[in-house]
Short mmCIF file of C-alpha atoms in Angstrom, two decimals:
data_model
loop_
_atom_site.label_atom_id
_atom_site.label_comp_id
_atom_site.label_asym_id
_atom_site.label_seq_id
_atom_site.Cartn_x
_atom_site.Cartn_y
_atom_site.Cartn_z
CA UNK A 1 25.42 32.67 185.12
CA UNK A 2 23.30 32.49 187.73
CA UNK A 3 21.22 29.09 188.25
CA UNK A 4 18.18 28.98 187.92
CA UNK A 5 17.68 25.96 187.47
CA UNK A 6 18.63 24.81 191.40
CA UNK A 7 16.75 25.95 193.44
CA UNK A 8 18.81 28.61 195.54
CA UNK A 9 21.01 28.02 198.24
CA UNK A 10 22.27 29.16 201.74
CA UNK A 11 24.94 31.32 201.95
CA UNK A 12 25.18 30.31 205.41
CA UNK A 13 25.07 25.94 205.56
CA UNK A 14 28.05 27.05 202.67
CA UNK A 15 30.17 29.11 205.56
CA UNK A 16 29.55 25.06 207.43
CA UNK A 17 30.53 24.07 204.85
CA UNK A 18 33.84 25.90 204.45
CA UNK A 19 34.82 25.21 208.05
CA UNK A 20 33.95 21.69 206.68
CA UNK A 21 37.16 22.12 204.04
CA UNK A 22 39.53 24.84 206.30
CA UNK A 23 38.91 21.38 208.41
CA UNK A 24 39.52 19.14 205.98
CA UNK A 25 43.16 20.70 204.93
CA UNK A 26 44.61 21.41 207.86
CA UNK A 27 43.85 18.12 208.84
CA UNK A 28 45.53 17.13 205.22
CA UNK A 29 48.68 19.86 206.10
CA UNK A 30 49.61 19.18 209.96
CA UNK A 31 49.26 15.31 210.02
CA UNK A 32 49.79 12.24 208.26
CA UNK A 33 46.47 11.47 206.83
CA UNK A 34 46.52 12.63 203.76
CA UNK A 35 43.95 10.36 202.21
CA UNK A 36 41.31 12.93 203.73
CA UNK A 37 40.66 14.82 200.72
CA UNK A 38 38.65 12.28 198.74
CA UNK A 39 36.53 13.98 201.23
CA UNK A 40 37.07 17.09 199.47
CA UNK A 41 37.03 15.80 196.11
CA UNK A 42 34.08 13.64 196.60
CA UNK A 43 31.92 16.75 198.57
CA UNK A 44 33.02 19.40 195.70
CA UNK A 45 31.60 16.74 192.53
CA UNK A 46 28.33 16.39 194.41
CA UNK A 47 27.39 20.14 195.14
CA UNK A 48 29.13 21.08 192.71
CA UNK A 49 28.58 18.85 188.97
CA UNK A 50 26.26 17.42 190.61
CA UNK A 51 23.68 19.54 193.20
CA UNK A 52 24.00 20.70 196.23
CA UNK A 53 20.78 19.39 197.32
CA UNK A 54 21.83 15.99 196.49
CA UNK A 55 25.20 16.44 199.12
CA UNK A 56 24.23 14.48 202.91
CA UNK A 57 26.92 17.37 204.38
CA UNK A 58 25.15 20.42 203.11
CA UNK A 59 21.55 19.00 203.71
CA UNK A 60 22.35 18.84 207.82
CA UNK A 61 24.31 22.05 207.58
CA UNK A 62 21.09 23.28 205.41
CA UNK A 63 19.23 22.01 207.92
CA UNK A 64 20.94 22.87 211.27
CA UNK A 65 20.64 26.46 209.93
CA UNK A 66 16.81 26.38 209.24
CA UNK A 67 15.91 25.46 212.47
CA UNK A 68 18.86 28.34 214.51
CA UNK A 69 16.16 30.40 211.63
CA UNK A 70 19.72 31.97 210.13
CA UNK A 71 18.72 30.50 206.91
CA UNK A 72 19.97 33.36 204.00
CA UNK A 73 19.47 31.96 200.17
CA UNK A 74 21.33 32.88 197.92
CA UNK A 75 21.46 31.73 193.68
CA UNK A 76 23.39 27.83 193.22
CA UNK A 77 25.57 29.93 190.55
CA UNK A 78 28.28 31.16 192.10
CA UNK A 79 28.67 28.59 194.99
CA UNK A 80 28.43 25.48 192.46
CA UNK A 81 31.00 28.07 190.81
CA UNK A 82 33.08 26.98 194.11
CA UNK A 83 32.50 23.48 195.23
CA UNK A 84 33.74 22.70 191.39
CA UNK A 85 37.38 24.65 192.14
CA UNK A 86 37.57 22.41 195.89
CA UNK A 87 37.20 19.08 193.98
CA UNK A 88 39.48 19.94 191.25
CA UNK A 89 42.04 20.91 194.81
CA UNK A 90 40.66 18.00 196.00
CA UNK A 91 41.15 16.38 193.31
CA UNK A 92 43.88 17.24 192.57
CA UNK A 93 45.39 17.25 197.15
CA UNK A 94 44.38 13.50 196.54
CA UNK A 95 46.65 12.24 193.60
CA UNK A 96 49.51 14.36 194.49
CA UNK A 97 49.82 12.27 197.56
CA UNK A 98 48.98 8.60 196.08
CA UNK A 99 52.22 9.91 193.57
CA UNK A 100 53.86 10.32 197.34
CA UNK A 101 54.03 14.76 195.49
CA UNK A 102 54.25 17.94 198.11
CA UNK A 103 53.10 19.34 194.94
CA UNK A 104 48.99 18.86 196.32
CA UNK A 105 49.93 21.17 199.39
CA UNK A 106 50.21 24.31 197.06
CA UNK A 107 45.96 23.57 196.21
CA UNK A 108 45.47 22.64 199.97
CA UNK A 109 47.20 25.76 201.41
CA UNK A 110 44.98 27.37 199.05
CA UNK A 111 41.51 25.69 200.64
CA UNK A 112 42.52 26.70 203.85
CA UNK A 113 43.47 29.91 203.12
CA UNK A 114 40.21 30.89 201.57
CA UNK A 115 37.40 28.30 202.95
CA UNK A 116 38.85 30.13 206.33
CA UNK A 117 38.38 34.00 204.62
CA UNK A 118 34.63 32.43 203.67
CA UNK A 119 34.49 31.03 207.73
CA UNK A 120 35.45 34.12 209.34
CA UNK A 121 34.14 36.90 207.41
CA UNK A 122 31.03 35.62 204.81
CA UNK A 123 34.00 36.23 201.92
CA UNK A 124 34.14 34.03 199.10
CA UNK A 125 37.08 34.13 196.91
CA UNK A 126 35.38 31.71 194.51
CA UNK A 127 31.97 33.85 194.46
CA UNK A 128 33.28 36.99 193.59
CA UNK A 129 36.03 36.09 191.33
CA UNK A 130 33.28 34.06 189.09
CA UNK A 131 30.59 37.45 189.75
CA UNK A 132 32.49 39.64 188.09
CA UNK A 133 33.45 37.40 184.96
CA UNK A 134 29.71 37.36 184.69
CA UNK A 135 29.39 41.08 184.58
CA UNK A 136 32.72 41.73 182.77
CA UNK A 137 32.03 38.55 180.14
CA UNK A 138 28.52 41.11 179.41
CA UNK A 139 30.63 44.23 179.01
#
């Protein structure tokens, strides 16, 4: 469902956000600092369940893209869906680390791969799934 109750978001700011998610996932997967997953969980929660416009990192990245005149606005619904997935993945990564389980590597790899894909190509797999679902639902 398209979100008209929330102002549009900058897709290029979200690409920078995906770079941050890629970095967090890489730190989680390749270093002993597994606790960084909490940043993915909290950021995903704020942007996905509250509003992207309330998130400090989104505000920073939107400001940077606006200053560089690279703003490209789009409806917030699909990006908020992607953030909800990031929240769930980050929470799973953090909780499984607390439980001393390696199962958190699975969502860690998923975030690393799909966020890197978003950074490098601009293709957001969660956004695509979100839009495909609503197109199918409407058909």
